[in-house]
mmCIF file with all atom_site columns, C-alpha atoms in Angstrom:
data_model
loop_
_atom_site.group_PDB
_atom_site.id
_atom_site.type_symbol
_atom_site.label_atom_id
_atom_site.label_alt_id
_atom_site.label_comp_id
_atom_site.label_asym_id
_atom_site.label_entity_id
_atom_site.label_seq_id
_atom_site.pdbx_PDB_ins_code
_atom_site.Cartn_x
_atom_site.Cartn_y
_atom_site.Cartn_z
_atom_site.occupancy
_atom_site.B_iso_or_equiv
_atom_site.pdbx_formal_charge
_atom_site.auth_seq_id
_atom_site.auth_comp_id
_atom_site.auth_asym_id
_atom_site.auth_atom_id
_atom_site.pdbx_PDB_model_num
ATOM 1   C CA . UNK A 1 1   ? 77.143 98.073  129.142 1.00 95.00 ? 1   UNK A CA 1
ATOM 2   C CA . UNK A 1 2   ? 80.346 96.900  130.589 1.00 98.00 ? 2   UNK A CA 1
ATOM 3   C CA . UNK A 1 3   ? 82.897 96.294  127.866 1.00 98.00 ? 3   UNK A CA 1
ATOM 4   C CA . UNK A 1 4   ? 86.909 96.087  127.692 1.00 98.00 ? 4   UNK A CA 1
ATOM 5   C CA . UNK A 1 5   ? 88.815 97.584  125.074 1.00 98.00 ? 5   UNK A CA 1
ATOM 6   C CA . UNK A 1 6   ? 92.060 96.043  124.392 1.00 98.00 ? 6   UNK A CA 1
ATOM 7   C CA . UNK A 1 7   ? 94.749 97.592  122.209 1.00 97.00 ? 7   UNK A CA 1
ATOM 8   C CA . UNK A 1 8   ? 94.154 101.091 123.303 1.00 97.00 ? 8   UNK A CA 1
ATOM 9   C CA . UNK A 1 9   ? 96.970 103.696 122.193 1.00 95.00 ? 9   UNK A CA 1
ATOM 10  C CA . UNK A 1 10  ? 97.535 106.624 124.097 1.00 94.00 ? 10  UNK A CA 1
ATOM 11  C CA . UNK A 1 11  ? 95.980 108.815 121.195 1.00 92.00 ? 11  UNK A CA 1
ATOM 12  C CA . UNK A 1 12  ? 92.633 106.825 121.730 1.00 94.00 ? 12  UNK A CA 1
ATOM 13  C CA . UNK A 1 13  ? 91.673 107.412 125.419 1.00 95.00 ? 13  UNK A CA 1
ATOM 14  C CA . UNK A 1 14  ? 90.673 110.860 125.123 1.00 96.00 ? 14  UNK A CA 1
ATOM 15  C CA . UNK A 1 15  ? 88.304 110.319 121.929 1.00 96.00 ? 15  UNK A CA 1
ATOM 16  C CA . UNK A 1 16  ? 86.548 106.729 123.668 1.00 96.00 ? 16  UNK A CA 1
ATOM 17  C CA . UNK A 1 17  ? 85.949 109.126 126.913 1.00 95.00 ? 17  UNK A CA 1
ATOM 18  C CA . UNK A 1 18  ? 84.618 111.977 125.052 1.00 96.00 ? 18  UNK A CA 1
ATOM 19  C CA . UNK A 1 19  ? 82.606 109.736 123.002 1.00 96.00 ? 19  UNK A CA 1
ATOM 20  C CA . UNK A 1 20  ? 81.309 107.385 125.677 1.00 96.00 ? 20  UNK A CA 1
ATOM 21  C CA . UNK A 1 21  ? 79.962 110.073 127.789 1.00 95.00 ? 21  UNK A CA 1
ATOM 22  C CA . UNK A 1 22  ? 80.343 108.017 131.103 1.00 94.00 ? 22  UNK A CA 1
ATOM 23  C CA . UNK A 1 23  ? 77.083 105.597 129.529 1.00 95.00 ? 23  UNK A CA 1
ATOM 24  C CA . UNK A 1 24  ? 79.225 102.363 129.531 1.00 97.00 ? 24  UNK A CA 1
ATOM 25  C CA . UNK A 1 25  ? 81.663 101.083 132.054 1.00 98.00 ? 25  UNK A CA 1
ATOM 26  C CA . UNK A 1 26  ? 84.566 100.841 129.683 1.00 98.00 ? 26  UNK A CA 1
ATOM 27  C CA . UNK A 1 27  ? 88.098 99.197  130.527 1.00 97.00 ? 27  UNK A CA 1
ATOM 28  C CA . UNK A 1 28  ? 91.124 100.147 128.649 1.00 97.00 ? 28  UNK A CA 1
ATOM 29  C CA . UNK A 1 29  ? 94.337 98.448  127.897 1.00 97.00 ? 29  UNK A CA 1
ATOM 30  C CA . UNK A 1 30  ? 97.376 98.885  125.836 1.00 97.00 ? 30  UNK A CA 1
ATOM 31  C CA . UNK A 1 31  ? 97.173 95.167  125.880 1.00 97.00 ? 31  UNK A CA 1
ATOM 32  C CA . UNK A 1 32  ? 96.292 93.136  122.620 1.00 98.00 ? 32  UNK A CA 1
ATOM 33  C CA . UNK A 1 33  ? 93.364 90.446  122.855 1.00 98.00 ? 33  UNK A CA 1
ATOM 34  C CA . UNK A 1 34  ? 94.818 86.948  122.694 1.00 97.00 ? 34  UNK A CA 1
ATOM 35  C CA . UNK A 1 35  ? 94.814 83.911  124.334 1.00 96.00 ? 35  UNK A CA 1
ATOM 36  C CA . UNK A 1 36  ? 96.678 85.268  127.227 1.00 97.00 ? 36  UNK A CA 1
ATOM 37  C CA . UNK A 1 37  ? 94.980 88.577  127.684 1.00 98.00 ? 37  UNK A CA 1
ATOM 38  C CA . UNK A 1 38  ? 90.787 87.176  126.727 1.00 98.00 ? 38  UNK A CA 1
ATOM 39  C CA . UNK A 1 39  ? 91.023 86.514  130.771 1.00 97.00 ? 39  UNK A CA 1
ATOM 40  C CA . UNK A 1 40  ? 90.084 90.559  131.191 1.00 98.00 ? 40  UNK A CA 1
ATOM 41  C CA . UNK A 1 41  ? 87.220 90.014  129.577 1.00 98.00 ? 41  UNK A CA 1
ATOM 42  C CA . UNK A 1 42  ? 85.430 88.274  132.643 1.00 98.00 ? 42  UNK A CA 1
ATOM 43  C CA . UNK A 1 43  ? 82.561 89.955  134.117 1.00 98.00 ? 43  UNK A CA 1
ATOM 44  C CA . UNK A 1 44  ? 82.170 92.028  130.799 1.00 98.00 ? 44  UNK A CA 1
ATOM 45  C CA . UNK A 1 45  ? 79.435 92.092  128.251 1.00 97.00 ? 45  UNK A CA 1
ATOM 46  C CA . UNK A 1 46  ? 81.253 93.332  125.450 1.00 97.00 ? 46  UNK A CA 1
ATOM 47  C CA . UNK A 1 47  ? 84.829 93.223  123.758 1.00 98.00 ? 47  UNK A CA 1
ATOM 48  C CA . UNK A 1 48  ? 86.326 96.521  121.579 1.00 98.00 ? 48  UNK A CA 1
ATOM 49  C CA . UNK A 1 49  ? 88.865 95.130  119.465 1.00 98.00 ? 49  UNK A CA 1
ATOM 50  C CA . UNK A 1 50  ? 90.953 96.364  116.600 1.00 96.00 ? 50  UNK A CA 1
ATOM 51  C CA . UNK A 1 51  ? 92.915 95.164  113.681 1.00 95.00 ? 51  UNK A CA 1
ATOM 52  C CA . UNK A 1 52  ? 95.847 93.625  115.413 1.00 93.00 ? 52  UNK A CA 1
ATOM 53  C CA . UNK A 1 53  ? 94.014 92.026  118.248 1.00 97.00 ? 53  UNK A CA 1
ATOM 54  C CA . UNK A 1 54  ? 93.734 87.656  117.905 1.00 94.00 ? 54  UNK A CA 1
ATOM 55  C CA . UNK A 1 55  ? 90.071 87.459  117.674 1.00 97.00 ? 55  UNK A CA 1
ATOM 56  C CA . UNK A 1 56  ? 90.317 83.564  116.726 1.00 98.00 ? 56  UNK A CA 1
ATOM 57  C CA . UNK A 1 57  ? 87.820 80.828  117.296 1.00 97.00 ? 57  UNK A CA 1
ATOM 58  C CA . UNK A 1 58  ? 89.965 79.481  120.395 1.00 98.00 ? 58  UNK A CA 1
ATOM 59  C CA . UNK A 1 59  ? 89.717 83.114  121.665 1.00 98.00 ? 59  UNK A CA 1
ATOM 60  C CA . UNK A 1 60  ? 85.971 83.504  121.211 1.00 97.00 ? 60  UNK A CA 1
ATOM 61  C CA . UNK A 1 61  ? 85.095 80.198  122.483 1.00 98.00 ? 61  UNK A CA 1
ATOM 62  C CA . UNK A 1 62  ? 87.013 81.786  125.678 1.00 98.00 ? 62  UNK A CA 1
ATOM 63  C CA . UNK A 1 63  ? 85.184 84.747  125.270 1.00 98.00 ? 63  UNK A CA 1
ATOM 64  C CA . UNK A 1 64  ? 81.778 83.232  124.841 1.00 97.00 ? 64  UNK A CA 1
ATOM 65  C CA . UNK A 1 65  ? 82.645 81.022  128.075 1.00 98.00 ? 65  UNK A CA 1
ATOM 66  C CA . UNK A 1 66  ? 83.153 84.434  129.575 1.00 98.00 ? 66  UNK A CA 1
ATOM 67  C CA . UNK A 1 67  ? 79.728 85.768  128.600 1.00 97.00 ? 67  UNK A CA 1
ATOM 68  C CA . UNK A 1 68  ? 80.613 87.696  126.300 1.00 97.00 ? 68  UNK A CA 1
ATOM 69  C CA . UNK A 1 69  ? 77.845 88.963  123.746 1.00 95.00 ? 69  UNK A CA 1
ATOM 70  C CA . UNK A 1 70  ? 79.261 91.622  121.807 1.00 95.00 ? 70  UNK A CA 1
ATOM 71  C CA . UNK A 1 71  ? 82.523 92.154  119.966 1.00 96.00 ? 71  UNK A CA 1
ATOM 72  C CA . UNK A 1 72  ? 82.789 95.884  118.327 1.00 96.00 ? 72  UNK A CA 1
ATOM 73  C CA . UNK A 1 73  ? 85.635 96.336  116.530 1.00 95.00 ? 73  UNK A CA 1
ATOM 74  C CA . UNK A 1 74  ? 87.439 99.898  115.787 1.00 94.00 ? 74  UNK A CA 1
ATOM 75  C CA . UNK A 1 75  ? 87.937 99.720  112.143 1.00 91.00 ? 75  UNK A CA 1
ATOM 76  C CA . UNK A 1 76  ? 86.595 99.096  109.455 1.00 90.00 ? 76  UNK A CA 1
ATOM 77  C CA . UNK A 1 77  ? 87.830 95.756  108.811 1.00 91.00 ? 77  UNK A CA 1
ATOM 78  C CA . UNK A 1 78  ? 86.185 92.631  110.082 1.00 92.00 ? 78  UNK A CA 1
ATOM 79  C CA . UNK A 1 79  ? 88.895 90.053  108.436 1.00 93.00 ? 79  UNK A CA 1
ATOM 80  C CA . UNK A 1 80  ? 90.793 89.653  112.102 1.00 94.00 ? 80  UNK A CA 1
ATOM 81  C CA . UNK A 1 81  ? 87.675 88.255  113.742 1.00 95.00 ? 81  UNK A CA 1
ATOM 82  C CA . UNK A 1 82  ? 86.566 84.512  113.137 1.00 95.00 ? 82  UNK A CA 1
ATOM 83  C CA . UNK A 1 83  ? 83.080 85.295  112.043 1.00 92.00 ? 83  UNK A CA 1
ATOM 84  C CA . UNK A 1 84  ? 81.981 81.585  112.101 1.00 93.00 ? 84  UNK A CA 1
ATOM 85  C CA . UNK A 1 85  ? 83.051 80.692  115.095 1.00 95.00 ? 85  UNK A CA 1
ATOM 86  C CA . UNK A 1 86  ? 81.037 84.359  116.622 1.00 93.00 ? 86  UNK A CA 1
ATOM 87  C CA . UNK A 1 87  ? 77.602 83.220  114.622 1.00 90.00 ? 87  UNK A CA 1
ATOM 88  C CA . UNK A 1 88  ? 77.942 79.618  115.941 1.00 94.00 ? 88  UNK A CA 1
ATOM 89  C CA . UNK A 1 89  ? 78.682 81.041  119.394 1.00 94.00 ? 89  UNK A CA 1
ATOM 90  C CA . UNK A 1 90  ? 75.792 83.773  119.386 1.00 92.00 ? 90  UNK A CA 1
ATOM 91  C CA . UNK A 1 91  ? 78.387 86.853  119.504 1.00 93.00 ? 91  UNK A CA 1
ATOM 92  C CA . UNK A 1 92  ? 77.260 89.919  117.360 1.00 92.00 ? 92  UNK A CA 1
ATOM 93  C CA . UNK A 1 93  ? 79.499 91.431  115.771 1.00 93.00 ? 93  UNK A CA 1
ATOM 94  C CA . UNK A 1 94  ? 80.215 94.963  114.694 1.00 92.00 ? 94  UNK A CA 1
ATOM 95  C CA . UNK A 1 95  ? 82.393 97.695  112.599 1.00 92.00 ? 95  UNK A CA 1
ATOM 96  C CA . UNK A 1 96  ? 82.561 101.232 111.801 1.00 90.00 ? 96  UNK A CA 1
ATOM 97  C CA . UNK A 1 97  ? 81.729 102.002 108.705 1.00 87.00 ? 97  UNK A CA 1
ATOM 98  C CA . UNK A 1 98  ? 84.085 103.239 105.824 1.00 86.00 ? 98  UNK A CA 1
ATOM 99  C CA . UNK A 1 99  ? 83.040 106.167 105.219 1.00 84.00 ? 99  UNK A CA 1
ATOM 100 C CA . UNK A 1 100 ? 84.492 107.644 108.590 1.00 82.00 ? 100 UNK A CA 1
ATOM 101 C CA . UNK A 1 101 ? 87.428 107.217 107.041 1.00 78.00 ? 101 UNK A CA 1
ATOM 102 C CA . UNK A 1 102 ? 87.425 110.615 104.722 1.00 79.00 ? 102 UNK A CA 1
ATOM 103 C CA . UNK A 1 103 ? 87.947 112.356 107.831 1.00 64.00 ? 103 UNK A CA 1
ATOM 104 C CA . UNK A 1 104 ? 90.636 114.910 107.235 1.00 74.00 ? 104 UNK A CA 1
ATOM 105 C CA . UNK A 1 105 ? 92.971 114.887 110.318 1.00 83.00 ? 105 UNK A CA 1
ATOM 106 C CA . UNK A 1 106 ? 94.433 111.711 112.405 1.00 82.00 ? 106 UNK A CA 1
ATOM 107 C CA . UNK A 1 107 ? 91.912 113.494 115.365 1.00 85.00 ? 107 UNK A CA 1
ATOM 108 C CA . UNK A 1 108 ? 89.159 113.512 113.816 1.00 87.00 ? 108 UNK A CA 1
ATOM 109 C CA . UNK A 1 109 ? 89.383 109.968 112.376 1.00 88.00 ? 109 UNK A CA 1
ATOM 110 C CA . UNK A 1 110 ? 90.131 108.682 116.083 1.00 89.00 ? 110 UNK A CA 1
ATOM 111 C CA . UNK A 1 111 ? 87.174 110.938 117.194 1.00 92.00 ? 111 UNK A CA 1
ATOM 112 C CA . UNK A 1 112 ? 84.822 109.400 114.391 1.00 92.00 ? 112 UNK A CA 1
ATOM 113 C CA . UNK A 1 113 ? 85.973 105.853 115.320 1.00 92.00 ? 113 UNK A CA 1
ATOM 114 C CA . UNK A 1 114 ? 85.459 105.880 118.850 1.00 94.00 ? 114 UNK A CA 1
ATOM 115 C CA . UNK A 1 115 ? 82.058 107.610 118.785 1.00 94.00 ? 115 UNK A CA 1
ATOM 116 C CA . UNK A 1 116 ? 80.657 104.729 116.316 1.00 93.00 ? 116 UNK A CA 1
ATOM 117 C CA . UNK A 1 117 ? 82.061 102.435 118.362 1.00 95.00 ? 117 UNK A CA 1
ATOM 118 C CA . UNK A 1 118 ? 80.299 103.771 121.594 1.00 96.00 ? 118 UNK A CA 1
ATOM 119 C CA . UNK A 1 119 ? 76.934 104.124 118.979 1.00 93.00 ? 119 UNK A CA 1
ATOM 120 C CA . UNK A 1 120 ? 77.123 100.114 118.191 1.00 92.00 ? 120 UNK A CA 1
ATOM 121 C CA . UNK A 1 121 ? 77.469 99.885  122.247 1.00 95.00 ? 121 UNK A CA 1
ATOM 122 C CA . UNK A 1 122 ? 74.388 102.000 122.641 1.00 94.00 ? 122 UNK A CA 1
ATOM 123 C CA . UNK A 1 123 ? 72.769 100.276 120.095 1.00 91.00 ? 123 UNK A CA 1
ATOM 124 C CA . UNK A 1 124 ? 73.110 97.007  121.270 1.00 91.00 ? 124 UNK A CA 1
ATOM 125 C CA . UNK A 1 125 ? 71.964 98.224  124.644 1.00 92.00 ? 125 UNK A CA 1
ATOM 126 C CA . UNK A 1 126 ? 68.983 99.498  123.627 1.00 87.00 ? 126 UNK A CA 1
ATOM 127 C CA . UNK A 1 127 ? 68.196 96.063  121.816 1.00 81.00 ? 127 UNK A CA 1
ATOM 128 C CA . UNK A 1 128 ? 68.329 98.019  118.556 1.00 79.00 ? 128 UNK A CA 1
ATOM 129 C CA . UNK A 1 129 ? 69.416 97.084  114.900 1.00 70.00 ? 129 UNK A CA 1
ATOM 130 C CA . UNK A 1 130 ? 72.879 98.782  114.286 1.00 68.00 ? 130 UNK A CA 1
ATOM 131 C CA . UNK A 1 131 ? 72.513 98.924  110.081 1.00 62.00 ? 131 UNK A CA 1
ATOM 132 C CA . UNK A 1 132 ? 75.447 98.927  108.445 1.00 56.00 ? 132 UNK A CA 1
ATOM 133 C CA . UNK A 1 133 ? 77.836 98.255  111.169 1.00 55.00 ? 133 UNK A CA 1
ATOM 134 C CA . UNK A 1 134 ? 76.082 94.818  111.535 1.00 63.00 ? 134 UNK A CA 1
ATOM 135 C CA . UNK A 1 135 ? 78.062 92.302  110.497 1.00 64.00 ? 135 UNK A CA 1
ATOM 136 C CA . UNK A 1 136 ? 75.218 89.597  110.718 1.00 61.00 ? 136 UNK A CA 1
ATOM 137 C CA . UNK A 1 137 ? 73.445 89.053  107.514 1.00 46.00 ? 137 UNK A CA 1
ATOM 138 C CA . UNK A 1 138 ? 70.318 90.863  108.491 1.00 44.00 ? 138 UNK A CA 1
ATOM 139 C CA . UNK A 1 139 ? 69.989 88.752  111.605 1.00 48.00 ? 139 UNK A CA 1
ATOM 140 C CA . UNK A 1 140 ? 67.992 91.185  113.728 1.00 50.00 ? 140 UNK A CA 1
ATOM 141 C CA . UNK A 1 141 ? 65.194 90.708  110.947 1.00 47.00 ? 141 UNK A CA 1
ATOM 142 C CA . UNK A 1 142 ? 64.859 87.497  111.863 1.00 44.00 ? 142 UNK A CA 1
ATOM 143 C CA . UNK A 1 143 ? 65.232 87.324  115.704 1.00 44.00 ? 143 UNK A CA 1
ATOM 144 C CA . UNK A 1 144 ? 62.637 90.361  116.332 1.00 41.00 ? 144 UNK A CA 1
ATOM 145 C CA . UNK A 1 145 ? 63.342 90.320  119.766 1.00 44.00 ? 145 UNK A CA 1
ATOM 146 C CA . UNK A 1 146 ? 66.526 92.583  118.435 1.00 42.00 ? 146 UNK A CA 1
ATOM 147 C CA . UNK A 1 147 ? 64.784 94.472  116.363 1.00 40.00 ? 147 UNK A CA 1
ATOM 148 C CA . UNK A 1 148 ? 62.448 97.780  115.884 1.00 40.00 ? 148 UNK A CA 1
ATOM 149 C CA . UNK A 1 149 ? 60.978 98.279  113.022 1.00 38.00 ? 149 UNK A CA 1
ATOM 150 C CA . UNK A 1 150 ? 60.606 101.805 113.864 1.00 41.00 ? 150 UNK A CA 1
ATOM 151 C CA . UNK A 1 151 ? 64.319 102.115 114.265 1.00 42.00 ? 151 UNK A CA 1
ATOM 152 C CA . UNK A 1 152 ? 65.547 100.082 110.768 1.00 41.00 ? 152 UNK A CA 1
ATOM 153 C CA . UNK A 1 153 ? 68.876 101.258 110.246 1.00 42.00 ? 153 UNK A CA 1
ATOM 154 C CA . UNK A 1 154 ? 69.680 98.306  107.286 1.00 40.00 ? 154 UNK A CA 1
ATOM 155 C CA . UNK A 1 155 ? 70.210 99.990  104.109 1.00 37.00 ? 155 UNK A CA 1
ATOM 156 C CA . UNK A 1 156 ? 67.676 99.329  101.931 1.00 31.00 ? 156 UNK A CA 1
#
């Protein structure tokens, strides 16, 4: 999958590298997503995102205009991300779940969060339901042409 990931700190690199495993063509940059920056999203399938980044219905009307299908987001936290205006624009949209965040060390936690970020990427590659990191009211029930019933991650 190709994806961007904007607001990438120098402490992240490493663990998104490690994690992705060379399976997705992944473009990082220090630089926030915003109005200005949603332009280096063209020609990608995916946006990784984070707390601070503008993920506002203006932006994902630019994204979606872009093509973009996917927006995974590094935290736990979906409040920075205009779900209505994903849903109403077909964008899926995922976290990581909280409990990653018991991790002891600063390392590990950036280790655990980039390899469930990379996971939802694989995930939605493979057409597959991504459980609890959906943030889509049990959509993929619904559209089965997203979902395996041999692979149901939902929690029950």
């Amino acid at each position: 999958m190709r994806a961007v990931a904007y607001s990438i700190k120098s402490s992240e690199k490493e663990p998104l590298a490690i994690a992705n495993r060379k399976k997705h063509d992944i473009t990082l940059i220090s630089n926030a997503l915003s109005e200005d920056t949603v332009v280096y999203a063209e020609g990608k399938e995916a946006v990784i995102v984070f707390v601070d980044d503008e993920v506002s219905e203006k932006v994902i009307n630019r994204l979606a205009d872009l093509g973009i299908k996917y927006i995974a987001t590094r935290s736990t936290s979906v409040e920075h991300i205009d779900k209505q205006a994903a849903v109403s624009r077909n964008i899926r949209i995922a976290n990581v779940p909280a409990s990653i965040l018991k991790e002891g060390s600063q390392e590990a936690l950036s280790m655990a969060l980039a390899a469930e970020t990379i996971l939802n990427l694989d995930k939605w590659q493979h057409k597959k339901c991504l459980g609890s990191a959906c943030i889509c009211s049990r959509a993929c029930d619904q559209h089965t042409e997203w979902f395996d019933p041999k692979e149901d991650d939902h929690e029950k």
